[in-house]
CSV table of N, CA and C in Angstrom, one decimal:
chain,number,residue,atom,x,y,z
A,1,PHE,N,0.8,-1.2,0.0
A,1,PHE,CA,0.0,0.0,0.0
A,1,PHE,C,0.9,1.2,0.0
A,2,THR,N,0.4,2.3,-0.7
A,2,THR,CA,1.1,3.5,-0.7
A,2,THR,C,0.1,4.6,-0.4
A,3,GLN,N,0.5,5.5,0.5
A,3,GLN,CA,-0.3,6.7,0.7
A,3,GLN,C,0.3,7.8,-0.1
A,4,ALA,N,-0.5,8.4,-1.0
A,4,ALA,CA,0.1,9.4,-1.9
A,4,ALA,C,-1.0,10.5,-2.2
A,5,ASN,N,-0.5,11.6,-2.8
A,5,ASN,CA,-1.4,12.7,-3.2
A,5,ASN,C,-1.9,12.3,-4.6
A,6,ALA,N,-3.2,12.3,-4.9
A,6,ALA,CA,-3.7,11.9,-6.2
A,6,ALA,C,-3.3,12.8,-7.3
A,7,GLU,N,-2.9,14.0,-6.9
A,7,GLU,CA,-2.4,15.0,-7.9
A,7,GLU,C,-1.0,14.8,-8.3
A,8,THR,N,-0.2,14.1,-7.6
A,8,THR,CA,1.2,13.9,-7.9
A,8,THR,C,1.6,12.4,-7.5
A,9,LEU,N,1.1,11.5,-8.3
A,9,LEU,CA,1.3,10.1,-7.9
A,9,LEU,C,2.8,9.7,-8.1
A,10,PRO,N,3.3,8.9,-7.1
A,10,PRO,CA,4.7,8.6,-7.1
A,10,PRO,C,5.0,7.3,-7.9
A,11,PHE,N,4.4,7.2,-9.1
A,11,PHE,CA,4.6,6.0,-10.0
A,11,PHE,C,5.0,6.4,-11.4
A,12,ALA,N,5.7,5.5,-12.0
A,12,ALA,CA,6.2,5.8,-13.4
A,12,ALA,C,5.0,5.8,-14.4
A,13,ASP,N,5.2,6.4,-15.5
A,13,ASP,CA,4.2,6.4,-16.5
A,13,ASP,C,3.9,5.0,-16.9
A,14,ASN,N,2.7,4.8,-17.3
A,14,ASN,CA,2.2,3.5,-17.9
A,14,ASN,C,2.5,2.3,-16.9
A,15,SER,N,2.1,2.5,-15.6
A,15,SER,CA,2.4,1.5,-14.6
A,15,SER,C,1.2,0.6,-14.3
A,16,PHE,N,0.0,1.0,-14.5
A,16,PHE,CA,-1.2,0.2,-14.0
A,16,PHE,C,-2.2,-0.1,-15.1
A,17,HIS,N,-2.8,-1.3,-14.9
A,17,HIS,CA,-3.9,-1.7,-15.8
A,17,HIS,C,-5.2,-1.1,-15.4
A,18,CYS,N,-5.3,-0.8,-14.2
A,18,CYS,CA,-6.6,-0.3,-13.7
A,18,CYS,C,-6.4,0.7,-12.5
A,19,ILE,N,-7.1,1.7,-12.5
A,19,ILE,CA,-7.1,2.7,-11.3
A,19,ILE,C,-8.6,2.9,-10.9
A,20,THR,N,-8.8,2.8,-9.6
A,20,THR,CA,-10.2,3.0,-9.1
A,20,THR,C,-10.0,4.1,-7.9
A,21,ILE,N,-11.1,4.9,-7.8
A,21,ILE,CA,-11.2,5.8,-6.7
A,21,ILE,C,-12.7,5.8,-6.3
A,22,ALA,N,-12.9,5.6,-5.0
A,22,ALA,CA,-14.3,5.6,-4.5
A,22,ALA,C,-14.5,6.6,-3.4
A,23,PHE,N,-15.4,7.5,-3.6
A,23,PHE,CA,-15.8,8.5,-2.7
A,23,PHE,C,-14.6,9.3,-2.2
A,24,GLY,N,-13.7,9.6,-3.1
A,24,GLY,CA,-12.5,10.3,-2.8
A,24,GLY,C,-12.2,11.5,-3.7
A,25,LEU,N,-12.6,11.4,-5.0
A,25,LEU,CA,-12.2,12.4,-5.9
A,25,LEU,C,-12.8,13.8,-5.5
A,26,ARG,N,-14.0,13.8,-4.9
A,26,ARG,CA,-14.5,15.1,-4.5
A,26,ARG,C,-13.7,15.7,-3.4
A,27,ASN,N,-12.8,15.0,-2.7
A,27,ASN,CA,-12.0,15.6,-1.7
A,27,ASN,C,-10.6,16.0,-2.3
A,28,VAL,N,-10.4,15.9,-3.5
A,28,VAL,CA,-9.1,16.3,-4.2
A,28,VAL,C,-9.2,17.8,-4.5
A,29,THR,N,-8.2,18.5,-4.2
A,29,THR,CA,-8.2,20.0,-4.4
A,29,THR,C,-8.3,20.3,-5.9
A,30,HIS,N,-7.5,19.7,-6.7
A,30,HIS,CA,-7.5,20.0,-8.2
A,30,HIS,C,-7.8,18.7,-8.9
A,31,ILE,N,-9.1,18.5,-9.2
A,31,ILE,CA,-9.6,17.3,-9.8
A,31,ILE,C,-8.9,17.0,-11.1
A,32,ASP,N,-8.8,18.1,-11.9
A,32,ASP,CA,-8.2,17.9,-13.3
A,32,ASP,C,-6.8,17.4,-13.2
A,33,ASN,N,-6.0,17.8,-12.2
A,33,ASN,CA,-4.6,17.3,-12.0
A,33,ASN,C,-4.7,15.8,-11.7
A,34,ALA,N,-5.6,15.4,-10.8
A,34,ALA,CA,-5.7,14.0,-10.4
A,34,ALA,C,-6.1,13.1,-11.6
A,35,LEU,N,-7.0,13.6,-12.5
A,35,LEU,CA,-7.4,12.9,-13.6
A,35,LEU,C,-6.2,12.8,-14.6
A,36,LYS,N,-5.4,13.8,-14.8
A,36,LYS,CA,-4.3,13.7,-15.7
A,36,LYS,C,-3.2,12.8,-15.1
A,37,GLU,N,-3.1,12.7,-13.8
A,37,GLU,CA,-2.1,11.8,-13.2
A,37,GLU,C,-2.6,10.4,-13.4
A,38,ALA,N,-3.9,10.1,-13.2
A,38,ALA,CA,-4.5,8.8,-13.5
A,38,ALA,C,-4.2,8.4,-14.9
A,39,HIS,N,-4.4,9.3,-15.8
A,39,HIS,CA,-4.1,8.9,-17.2
A,39,HIS,C,-2.7,8.6,-17.4
A,40,ARG,N,-1.8,9.4,-16.8
A,40,ARG,CA,-0.3,9.2,-17.0
A,40,ARG,C,0.1,7.9,-16.5
A,41,VAL,N,-0.4,7.4,-15.4
A,41,VAL,CA,0.1,6.2,-14.8
A,41,VAL,C,-0.6,4.9,-15.3
A,42,LEU,N,-1.7,5.1,-16.1
A,42,LEU,CA,-2.3,4.0,-16.7
A,42,LEU,C,-1.5,3.5,-17.9
A,43,LYS,N,-1.5,2.2,-18.1
A,43,LYS,CA,-0.9,1.6,-19.3
A,43,LYS,C,-1.9,1.8,-20.4
A,44,PRO,N,-1.4,1.8,-21.6
A,44,PRO,CA,-2.3,1.9,-22.8
A,44,PRO,C,-3.3,0.8,-22.7
A,45,GLY,N,-4.6,1.1,-22.9
A,45,GLY,CA,-5.7,0.2,-22.7
A,45,GLY,C,-6.2,0.1,-21.3
A,46,GLY,N,-5.5,0.7,-20.4
A,46,GLY,CA,-5.9,0.7,-19.0
A,46,GLY,C,-7.2,1.4,-18.7
A,47,ARG,N,-7.8,1.0,-17.6
A,47,ARG,CA,-9.1,1.5,-17.3
A,47,ARG,C,-9.1,2.3,-16.0
A,48,PHE,N,-9.9,3.4,-16.0
A,48,PHE,CA,-10.1,4.2,-14.8
A,48,PHE,C,-11.6,4.2,-14.4
A,49,PHE,N,-11.8,4.0,-13.1
A,49,PHE,CA,-13.2,3.9,-12.6
A,49,PHE,C,-13.3,4.9,-11.4
A,50,CYS,N,-14.3,5.6,-11.3
A,50,CYS,CA,-14.6,6.5,-10.2
A,50,CYS,C,-16.0,6.3,-9.7
A,51,LEU,N,-16.1,5.9,-8.5
A,51,LEU,CA,-17.4,5.8,-7.8
A,51,LEU,C,-17.5,7.0,-6.9
A,52,GLU,N,-18.6,7.8,-7.1
A,52,GLU,CA,-18.7,9.1,-6.3
A,52,GLU,C,-20.1,9.5,-6.2
A,53,PHE,N,-20.4,10.2,-5.1
A,53,PHE,CA,-21.7,10.9,-4.9
A,53,PHE,C,-21.9,11.8,-6.1
A,54,SER,N,-23.1,11.9,-6.6
A,54,SER,CA,-23.3,12.7,-7.8
A,54,SER,C,-24.6,13.6,-7.6
A,55,HIS,N,-25.3,13.8,-8.7
A,55,HIS,CA,-26.4,14.7,-8.7
A,55,HIS,C,-27.6,14.0,-9.2
A,56,VAL,N,-28.7,14.1,-8.4
A,56,VAL,CA,-30.0,13.6,-8.8
A,56,VAL,C,-30.6,14.4,-9.9
A,57,ARG,N,-31.1,13.8,-10.9
A,57,ARG,CA,-31.6,14.5,-12.1
A,57,ARG,C,-33.1,14.7,-12.0
A,58,GLU,N,-33.8,13.9,-11.3
A,58,GLU,CA,-35.3,14.0,-11.3
A,58,GLU,C,-35.7,15.0,-10.3
A,59,PRO,N,-36.4,16.1,-10.7
A,59,PRO,CA,-36.6,17.2,-9.8
A,59,PRO,C,-37.3,16.9,-8.4
A,60,VAL,N,-38.3,16.1,-8.4
A,60,VAL,CA,-39.0,15.8,-7.1
A,60,VAL,C,-38.1,15.1,-6.2
A,61,LEU,N,-37.4,14.0,-6.7
A,61,LEU,CA,-36.5,13.3,-5.9
A,61,LEU,C,-35.3,14.1,-5.4
A,62,SER,N,-34.9,15.0,-6.3
A,62,SER,CA,-33.8,15.9,-6.0
A,62,SER,C,-34.1,16.8,-4.8
A,63,LYS,N,-35.4,17.3,-4.7
A,63,LYS,CA,-35.8,18.2,-3.6
A,63,LYS,C,-35.9,17.4,-2.3
A,64,ALA,N,-36.3,16.1,-2.4
A,64,ALA,CA,-36.4,15.3,-1.2
A,64,ALA,C,-35.0,14.9,-0.7
A,65,TYR,N,-34.1,14.6,-1.7
A,65,TYR,CA,-32.7,14.3,-1.3
A,65,TYR,C,-32.0,15.5,-0.7
A,66,ASP,N,-32.3,16.7,-1.2
A,66,ASP,CA,-31.7,17.9,-0.6
A,66,ASP,C,-32.2,18.1,0.8
A,67,PHE,N,-33.5,18.0,1.0
A,67,PHE,CA,-34.0,18.1,2.3
A,67,PHE,C,-33.4,17.1,3.3
A,68,TYR,N,-33.3,15.9,2.9
A,68,TYR,CA,-32.6,14.8,3.7
A,68,TYR,C,-31.2,15.2,4.0
A,69,SER,N,-30.5,15.6,2.9
A,69,SER,CA,-29.0,15.9,3.0
A,69,SER,C,-28.8,17.0,4.0
A,70,TYR,N,-29.5,18.1,3.8
A,70,TYR,CA,-29.2,19.3,4.6
A,70,TYR,C,-29.8,19.3,6.0
A,71,ASN,N,-30.9,18.5,6.2
A,71,ASN,CA,-31.5,18.5,7.5
A,71,ASN,C,-31.3,17.3,8.3
A,72,VAL,N,-31.1,16.1,7.7
A,72,VAL,CA,-31.0,14.9,8.4
A,72,VAL,C,-29.5,14.4,8.6
A,73,ILE,N,-28.8,14.4,7.5
A,73,ILE,CA,-27.4,13.9,7.6
A,73,ILE,C,-26.5,14.6,8.7
A,74,PRO,N,-26.5,16.0,8.7
A,74,PRO,CA,-25.8,16.6,9.8
A,74,PRO,C,-26.2,16.3,11.2
A,75,LYS,N,-27.5,16.1,11.3
A,75,LYS,CA,-28.1,15.7,12.7
A,75,LYS,C,-27.6,14.3,13.1
A,76,ILE,N,-27.6,13.4,12.1
A,76,ILE,CA,-27.1,12.1,12.3
A,76,ILE,C,-25.6,12.2,12.8
A,77,GLY,N,-24.8,13.0,12.0
A,77,GLY,CA,-23.4,13.1,12.4
A,77,GLY,C,-23.2,13.7,13.8
A,78,ALA,N,-24.1,14.7,14.2
A,78,ALA,CA,-24.0,15.3,15.5
A,78,ALA,C,-24.3,14.3,16.6
A,79,THR,N,-25.3,13.4,16.3
A,79,THR,CA,-25.8,12.5,17.3
A,79,THR,C,-24.9,11.3,17.4
A,80,VAL,N,-24.6,10.7,16.3
A,80,VAL,CA,-23.9,9.4,16.3
A,80,VAL,C,-22.4,9.6,16.5
A,81,ALA,N,-21.8,10.5,15.7
A,81,ALA,CA,-20.3,10.7,15.7
A,81,ALA,C,-19.9,11.9,16.5
A,82,LYS,N,-20.9,12.7,17.0
A,82,LYS,CA,-20.5,13.9,17.8
A,82,LYS,C,-19.7,14.8,16.9
A,83,ASP,N,-20.1,14.9,15.6
A,83,ASP,CA,-19.3,15.7,14.7
A,83,ASP,C,-20.2,16.2,13.6
A,84,ARG,N,-21.0,17.2,13.9
A,84,ARG,CA,-21.9,17.8,12.9
A,84,ARG,C,-21.1,18.4,11.7
A,85,ALA,N,-20.0,19.1,12.0
A,85,ALA,CA,-19.3,19.8,10.9
A,85,ALA,C,-18.8,18.9,9.8
A,86,SER,N,-18.3,17.7,10.1
A,86,SER,CA,-17.8,16.8,9.1
A,86,SER,C,-19.0,16.3,8.2
A,87,TYR,N,-20.1,16.1,8.8
A,87,TYR,CA,-21.3,15.7,8.0
A,87,TYR,C,-21.9,16.8,7.2
A,88,GLN,N,-21.8,18.0,7.7
A,88,GLN,CA,-22.2,19.2,6.9
A,88,GLN,C,-21.2,19.3,5.7
A,89,TYR,N,-19.9,19.2,6.0
A,89,TYR,CA,-19.0,19.2,4.9
A,89,TYR,C,-19.3,18.1,3.8
A,90,LEU,N,-19.6,16.9,4.3
A,90,LEU,CA,-20.0,15.9,3.3
A,90,LEU,C,-21.1,16.3,2.4
A,91,VAL,N,-22.1,16.9,2.9
A,91,VAL,CA,-23.3,17.4,2.1
A,91,VAL,C,-22.8,18.5,1.1
A,92,GLU,N,-22.0,19.4,1.6
A,92,GLU,CA,-21.6,20.5,0.8
A,92,GLU,C,-20.6,20.0,-0.3
A,93,SER,N,-19.7,19.1,0.0
A,93,SER,CA,-18.8,18.6,-1.0
A,93,SER,C,-19.5,17.8,-2.1
A,94,ILE,N,-20.6,17.2,-1.8
A,94,ILE,CA,-21.4,16.5,-2.8
A,94,ILE,C,-22.0,17.5,-3.7
A,95,ARG,N,-22.5,18.5,-3.2
A,95,ARG,CA,-23.2,19.5,-4.0
A,95,ARG,C,-22.2,20.3,-4.9
A,96,THR,N,-21.0,20.5,-4.5
A,96,THR,CA,-20.0,21.2,-5.3
A,96,THR,C,-19.3,20.3,-6.3
A,97,PHE,N,-19.4,19.0,-6.2
A,97,PHE,CA,-18.7,18.1,-7.1
A,97,PHE,C,-19.3,18.3,-8.5
A,98,PRO,N,-18.5,18.1,-9.5
A,98,PRO,CA,-19.1,18.3,-10.9
A,98,PRO,C,-20.2,17.3,-11.2
A,99,LYS,N,-21.2,17.8,-12.0
A,99,LYS,CA,-22.3,17.0,-12.4
A,99,LYS,C,-21.7,15.9,-13.3
A,100,GLN,N,-22.5,14.9,-13.6
A,100,GLN,CA,-22.1,13.7,-14.3
A,100,GLN,C,-21.4,14.0,-15.7
A,101,GLU,N,-22.1,14.8,-16.5
A,101,GLU,CA,-21.6,15.2,-17.8
A,101,GLU,C,-20.4,16.0,-17.7
A,102,ASP,N,-20.3,16.9,-16.7
A,102,ASP,CA,-19.1,17.7,-16.5
A,102,ASP,C,-17.9,16.9,-16.1
A,103,LEU,N,-18.1,15.9,-15.2
A,103,LEU,CA,-16.9,15.1,-14.9
A,103,LEU,C,-16.5,14.2,-16.1
A,104,LYS,N,-17.4,13.7,-16.8
A,104,LYS,CA,-17.1,13.0,-18.1
A,104,LYS,C,-16.3,13.8,-19.0
A,105,ALA,N,-16.6,15.1,-19.2
A,105,ALA,CA,-15.9,16.0,-20.1
A,105,ALA,C,-14.5,16.3,-19.5
A,106,ARG,N,-14.4,16.4,-18.2
A,106,ARG,CA,-13.1,16.6,-17.6
A,106,ARG,C,-12.2,15.4,-17.7
A,107,MET,N,-12.8,14.2,-17.7
A,107,MET,CA,-12.0,13.0,-17.9
A,107,MET,C,-11.5,13.0,-19.3
A,108,GLU,N,-12.3,13.3,-20.3
A,108,GLU,CA,-11.9,13.4,-21.7
A,108,GLU,C,-10.8,14.4,-21.9
A,109,ASN,N,-10.9,15.6,-21.2
A,109,ASN,CA,-9.9,16.6,-21.3
A,109,ASN,C,-8.6,16.1,-20.7
A,110,ALA,N,-8.6,15.2,-19.8
A,110,ALA,CA,-7.4,14.7,-19.2
A,110,ALA,C,-6.7,13.6,-20.1
A,111,GLY,N,-7.4,13.2,-21.2
A,111,GLY,CA,-6.9,12.3,-22.1
A,111,GLY,C,-7.5,10.9,-22.1
A,112,LEU,N,-8.5,10.7,-21.2
A,112,LEU,CA,-9.2,9.4,-21.2
A,112,LEU,C,-10.1,9.3,-22.4
A,113,LYS,N,-10.3,8.1,-22.9
A,113,LYS,CA,-11.1,7.8,-24.1
A,113,LYS,C,-12.4,7.0,-23.7
A,114,ASN,N,-13.4,7.0,-24.6
A,114,ASN,CA,-14.6,6.2,-24.4
A,114,ASN,C,-15.2,6.4,-23.0
A,115,CYS,N,-15.2,7.7,-22.5
A,115,CYS,CA,-15.7,7.9,-21.2
A,115,CYS,C,-17.2,7.8,-21.1
A,116,SER,N,-17.7,7.3,-20.0
A,116,SER,CA,-19.1,7.2,-19.8
A,116,SER,C,-19.4,7.1,-18.3
A,117,PHE,N,-20.7,7.2,-18.0
A,117,PHE,CA,-21.0,7.0,-16.6
A,117,PHE,C,-22.4,6.3,-16.5
A,118,SER,N,-22.6,5.7,-15.3
A,118,SER,CA,-23.8,5.0,-15.0
A,118,SER,C,-24.3,5.6,-13.7
A,119,ASN,N,-25.6,6.1,-13.7
A,119,ASN,CA,-26.2,6.6,-12.4
A,119,ASN,C,-26.7,5.4,-11.6
A,120,LEU,N,-26.5,5.4,-10.3
A,120,LEU,CA,-27.0,4.5,-9.4
A,120,LEU,C,-27.9,5.3,-8.4
A,121,SER,N,-29.0,4.6,-8.0
A,121,SER,CA,-29.9,5.3,-7.1
A,121,SER,C,-30.4,6.7,-7.6
A,122,ALA,N,-30.8,6.7,-8.9
A,122,ALA,CA,-31.3,7.9,-9.5
A,122,ALA,C,-30.2,9.0,-9.6
A,123,GLY,N,-29.0,8.7,-9.5
A,123,GLY,CA,-27.9,9.7,-9.6
A,123,GLY,C,-27.4,10.2,-8.3
A,124,ILE,N,-27.8,9.6,-7.2
A,124,ILE,CA,-27.2,9.9,-5.9
A,124,ILE,C,-25.8,9.5,-5.9
A,125,VAL,N,-25.5,8.5,-6.6
A,125,VAL,CA,-24.1,8.0,-6.8
A,125,VAL,C,-24.0,7.7,-8.3
A,126,ALA,N,-22.8,7.8,-8.8
A,126,ALA,CA,-22.5,7.5,-10.2
A,126,ALA,C,-21.1,6.8,-10.3
A,127,ILE,N,-21.1,5.9,-11.3
A,127,ILE,CA,-19.8,5.3,-11.6
A,127,ILE,C,-19.3,5.9,-13.0
A,128,HIS,N,-18.2,6.5,-13.0
A,128,HIS,CA,-17.6,7.0,-14.2
A,128,HIS,C,-16.5,6.1,-14.7
A,129,ARG,N,-16.3,5.9,-16.0
A,129,ARG,CA,-15.3,5.1,-16.5
A,129,ARG,C,-14.7,5.7,-17.7
A,130,GLY,N,-13.4,5.4,-17.9
A,130,GLY,CA,-12.7,5.8,-19.1
A,130,GLY,C,-11.5,4.9,-19.3
A,131,TYR,N,-10.9,5.0,-20.5
A,131,TYR,CA,-9.8,4.2,-20.9
A,131,TYR,C,-8.6,5.0,-21.4
A,132,LYS,N,-7.4,4.5,-21.3
A,132,LYS,CA,-6.3,5.2,-21.9
A,132,LYS,C,-6.1,4.5,-23.2
A,133,GLY,N,-6.1,5.4,-24.3
A,133,GLY,CA,-5.9,4.9,-25.6
A,133,GLY,C,-4.5,4.4,-25.9
């Protein structure tokens, strides 16, 4: 195991067949740098997968999810973990994360090919994928 900054990976070019990140890309300061680094260290034909909280597209469900996120999640954090602030940050970081199409475009700008995404739970979570040509 290696603990490293996603924006400056300590690996040689073309090192990995597959890179995955789950619920972490939204915590990276410069997402585009991290995507370029993922592309750099992938071998040709290598795959990149990102599982991340995303944006609900259906308006009624989106309003219900917003209510839950802003009113319930921080209270759960305050009660269970005694840490309201971290759970408030969670909600805010989800809302400021790029929308599905925007992240796909950023992956393409980083050099990844055949980029796509699949929404899970109506877009509460999405899996993005791309390949190094």
